[in-house]
Structure formats: structure tokens, C-alpha cells
PDB file of C-alpha atoms in Angstrom:
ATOM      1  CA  UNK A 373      24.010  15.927  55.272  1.00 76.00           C
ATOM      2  CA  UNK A 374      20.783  18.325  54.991  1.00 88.00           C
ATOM      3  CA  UNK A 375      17.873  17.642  57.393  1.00 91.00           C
ATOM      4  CA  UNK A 376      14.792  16.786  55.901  1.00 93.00           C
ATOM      5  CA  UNK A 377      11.879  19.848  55.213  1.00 95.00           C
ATOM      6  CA  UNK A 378       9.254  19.143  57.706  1.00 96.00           C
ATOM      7  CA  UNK A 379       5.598  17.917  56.333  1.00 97.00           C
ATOM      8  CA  UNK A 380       3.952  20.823  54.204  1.00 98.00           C
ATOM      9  CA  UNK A 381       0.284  21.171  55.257  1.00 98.00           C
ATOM     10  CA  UNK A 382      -2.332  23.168  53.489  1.00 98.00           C
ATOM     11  CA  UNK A 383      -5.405  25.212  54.419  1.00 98.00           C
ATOM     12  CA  UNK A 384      -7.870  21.914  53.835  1.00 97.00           C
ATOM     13  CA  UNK A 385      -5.624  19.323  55.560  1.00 98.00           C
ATOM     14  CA  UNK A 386      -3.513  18.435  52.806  1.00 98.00           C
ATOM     15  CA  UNK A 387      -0.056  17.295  53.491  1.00 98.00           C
ATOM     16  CA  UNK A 388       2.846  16.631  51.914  1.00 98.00           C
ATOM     17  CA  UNK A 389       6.465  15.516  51.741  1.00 98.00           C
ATOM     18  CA  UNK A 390       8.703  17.675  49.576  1.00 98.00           C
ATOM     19  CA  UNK A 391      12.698  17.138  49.304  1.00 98.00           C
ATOM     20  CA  UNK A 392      15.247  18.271  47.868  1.00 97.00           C
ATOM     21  CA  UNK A 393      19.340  17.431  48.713  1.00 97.00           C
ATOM     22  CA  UNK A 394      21.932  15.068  46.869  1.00 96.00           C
ATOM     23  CA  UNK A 395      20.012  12.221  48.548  1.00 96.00           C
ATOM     24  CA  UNK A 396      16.745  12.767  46.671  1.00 97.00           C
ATOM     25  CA  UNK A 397      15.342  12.744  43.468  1.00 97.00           C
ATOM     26  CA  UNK A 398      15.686  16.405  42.398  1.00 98.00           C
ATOM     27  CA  UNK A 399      17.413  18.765  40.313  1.00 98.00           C
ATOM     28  CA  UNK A 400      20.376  19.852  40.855  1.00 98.00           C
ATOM     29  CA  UNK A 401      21.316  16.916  42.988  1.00 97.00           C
ATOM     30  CA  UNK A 402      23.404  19.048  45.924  1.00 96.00           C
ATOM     31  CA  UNK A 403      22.857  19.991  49.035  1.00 96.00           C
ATOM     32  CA  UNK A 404      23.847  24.201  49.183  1.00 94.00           C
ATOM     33  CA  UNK A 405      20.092  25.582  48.385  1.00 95.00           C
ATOM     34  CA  UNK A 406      18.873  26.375  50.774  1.00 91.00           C
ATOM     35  CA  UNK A 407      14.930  26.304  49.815  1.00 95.00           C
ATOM     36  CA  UNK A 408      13.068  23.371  48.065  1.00 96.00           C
ATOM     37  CA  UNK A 409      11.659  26.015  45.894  1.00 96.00           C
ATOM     38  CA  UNK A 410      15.686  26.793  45.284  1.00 97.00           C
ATOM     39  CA  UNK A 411      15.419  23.717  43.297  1.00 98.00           C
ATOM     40  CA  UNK A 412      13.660  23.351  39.309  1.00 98.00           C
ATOM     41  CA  UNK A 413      12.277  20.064  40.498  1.00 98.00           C
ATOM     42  CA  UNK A 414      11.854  18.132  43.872  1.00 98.00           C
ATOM     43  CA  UNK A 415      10.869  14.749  45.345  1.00 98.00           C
ATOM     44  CA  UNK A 416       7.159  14.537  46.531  1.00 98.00           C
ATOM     45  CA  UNK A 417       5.807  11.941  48.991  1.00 96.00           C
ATOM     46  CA  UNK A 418       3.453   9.983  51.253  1.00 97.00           C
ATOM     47  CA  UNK A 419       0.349  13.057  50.408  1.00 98.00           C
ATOM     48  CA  UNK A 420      -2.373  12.558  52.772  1.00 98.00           C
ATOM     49  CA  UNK A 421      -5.364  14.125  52.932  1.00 98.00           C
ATOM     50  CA  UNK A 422      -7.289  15.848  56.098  1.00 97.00           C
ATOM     51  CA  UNK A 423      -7.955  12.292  57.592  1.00 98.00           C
ATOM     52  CA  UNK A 424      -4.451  10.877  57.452  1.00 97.00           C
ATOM     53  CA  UNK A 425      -5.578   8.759  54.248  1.00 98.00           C
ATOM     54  CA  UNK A 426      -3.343   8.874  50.799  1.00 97.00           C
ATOM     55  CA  UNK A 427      -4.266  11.408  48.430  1.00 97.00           C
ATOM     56  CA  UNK A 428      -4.109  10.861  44.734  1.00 97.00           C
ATOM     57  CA  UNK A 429      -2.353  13.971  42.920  1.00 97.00           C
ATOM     58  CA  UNK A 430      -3.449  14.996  39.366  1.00 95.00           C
ATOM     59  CA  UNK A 431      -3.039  13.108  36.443  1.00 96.00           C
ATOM     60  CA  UNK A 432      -0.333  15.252  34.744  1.00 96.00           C
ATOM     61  CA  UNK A 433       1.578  13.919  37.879  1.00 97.00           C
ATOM     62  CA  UNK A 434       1.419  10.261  36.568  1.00 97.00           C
ATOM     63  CA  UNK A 435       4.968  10.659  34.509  1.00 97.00           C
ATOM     64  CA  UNK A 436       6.623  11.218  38.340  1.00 98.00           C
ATOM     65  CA  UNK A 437       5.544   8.493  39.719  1.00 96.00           C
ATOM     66  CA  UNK A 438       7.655   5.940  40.942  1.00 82.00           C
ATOM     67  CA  UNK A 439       5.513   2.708  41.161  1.00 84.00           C
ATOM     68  CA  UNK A 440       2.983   3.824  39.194  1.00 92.00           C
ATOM     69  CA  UNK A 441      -0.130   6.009  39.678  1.00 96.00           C
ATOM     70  CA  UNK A 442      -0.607   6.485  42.478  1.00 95.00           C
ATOM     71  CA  UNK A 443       2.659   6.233  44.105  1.00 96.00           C
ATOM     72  CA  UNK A 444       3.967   6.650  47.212  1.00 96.00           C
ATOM     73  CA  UNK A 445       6.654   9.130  45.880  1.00 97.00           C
ATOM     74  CA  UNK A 446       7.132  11.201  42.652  1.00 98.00           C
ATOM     75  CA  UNK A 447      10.298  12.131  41.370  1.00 98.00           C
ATOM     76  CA  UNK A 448      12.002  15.287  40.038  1.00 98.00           C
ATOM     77  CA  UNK A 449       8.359  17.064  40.146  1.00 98.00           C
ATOM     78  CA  UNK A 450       8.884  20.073  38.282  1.00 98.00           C
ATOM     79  CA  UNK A 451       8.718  23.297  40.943  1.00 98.00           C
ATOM     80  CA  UNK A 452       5.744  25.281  39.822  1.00 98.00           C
ATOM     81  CA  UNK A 453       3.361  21.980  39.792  1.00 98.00           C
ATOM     82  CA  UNK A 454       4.008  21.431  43.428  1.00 98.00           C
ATOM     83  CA  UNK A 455       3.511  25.341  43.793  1.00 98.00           C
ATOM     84  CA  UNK A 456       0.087  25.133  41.968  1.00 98.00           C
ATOM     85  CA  UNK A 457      -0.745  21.792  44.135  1.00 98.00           C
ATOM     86  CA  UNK A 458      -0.210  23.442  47.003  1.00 98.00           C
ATOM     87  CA  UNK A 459      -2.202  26.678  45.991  1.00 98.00           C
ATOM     88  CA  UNK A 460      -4.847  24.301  44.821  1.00 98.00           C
ATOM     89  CA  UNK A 461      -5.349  23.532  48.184  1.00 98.00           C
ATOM     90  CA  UNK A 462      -5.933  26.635  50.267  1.00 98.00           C
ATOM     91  CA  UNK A 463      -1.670  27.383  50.523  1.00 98.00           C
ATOM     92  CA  UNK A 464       0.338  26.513  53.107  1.00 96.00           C
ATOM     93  CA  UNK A 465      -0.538  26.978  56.762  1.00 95.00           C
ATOM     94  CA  UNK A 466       2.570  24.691  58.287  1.00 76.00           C
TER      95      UNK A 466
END
């Protein structure tokens, strides 16, 4: 089984939960990438912002939610959204 990627956080506190394995909601399904940007889309959770508090992505992420907007996690989020979230705030520093 793959270990889990460790909490991105960005330049203004940002964090978030990206996966990608046969356990999660990505594509392809497997395990043998060895990068989440390996994958064409990836599961995103529990974002927080600075303060520990959830963060509500953009709107064009509504279709990836799981419980509806906001959710807790977003399914098969297509790579270069999560890139451009992540640019969007400040890169990654962790």
C-alpha cells in the first residue's frame, strides 16, 4: 500500500490534502506513480487556511465535491487546477 503525501502548505498558510493511489479518488486508480502530479487528476481534502479554519476552494471546484460545496473532499480534481490553487497561493513552501 502507498503512504499518504504529507499536508501541502503554501506561502500564506494554506494547506492541503492531495492523494493519489488505488485507494483514492484519482485517475489512474494504481499505486506505481510515483508523484501526485504523476496523476491527470487527484483527491483534495480537509483545506485549511493560515488559522487552522476550512477554506472554501473556487467555484469551478463545486463539480468535485463530494457533499456538496464546500466539502470536506473533492474528487478526481483535474491536475493543473490544484497546480493553479496552489500557485494562487504563494506556491508551496512544505
Amino acid at each position: 500500500m502507498k503512504q499518504p503525501n504529507p499536508r501541502i502548505v503554501c506561502a500564506d498558510g494554506v494547506s492541503l490534502s492531495v492523494q493519489a493511489s488505488s485507494y483514492h479518488y484519482c485517475s489512474p486508480r494504481i499505486d506505481e506513480l510515483d508523484h501526485w502530479t504523476d496523476y491527470s487528476s487527484v483527491e483534495v481534502g480537509f483545506i485549511k487556511n493560515a488559522n487552522d479554519e476550512d477554506f472554501t476552494p473556487p467555484d469551478d471546484w463545486k463539480a468535485y465535491a463530494e457533499d456538496g460545496f464546500p466539502s470536506d473532499v473533492y474528487s478526481f480534481v483535474p491536475i493543473e487546477m490544484v497546480k493553479e490553487f496552489i500557485e494562487k497561493h504563494g506556491g508551496t513552501v512544505i
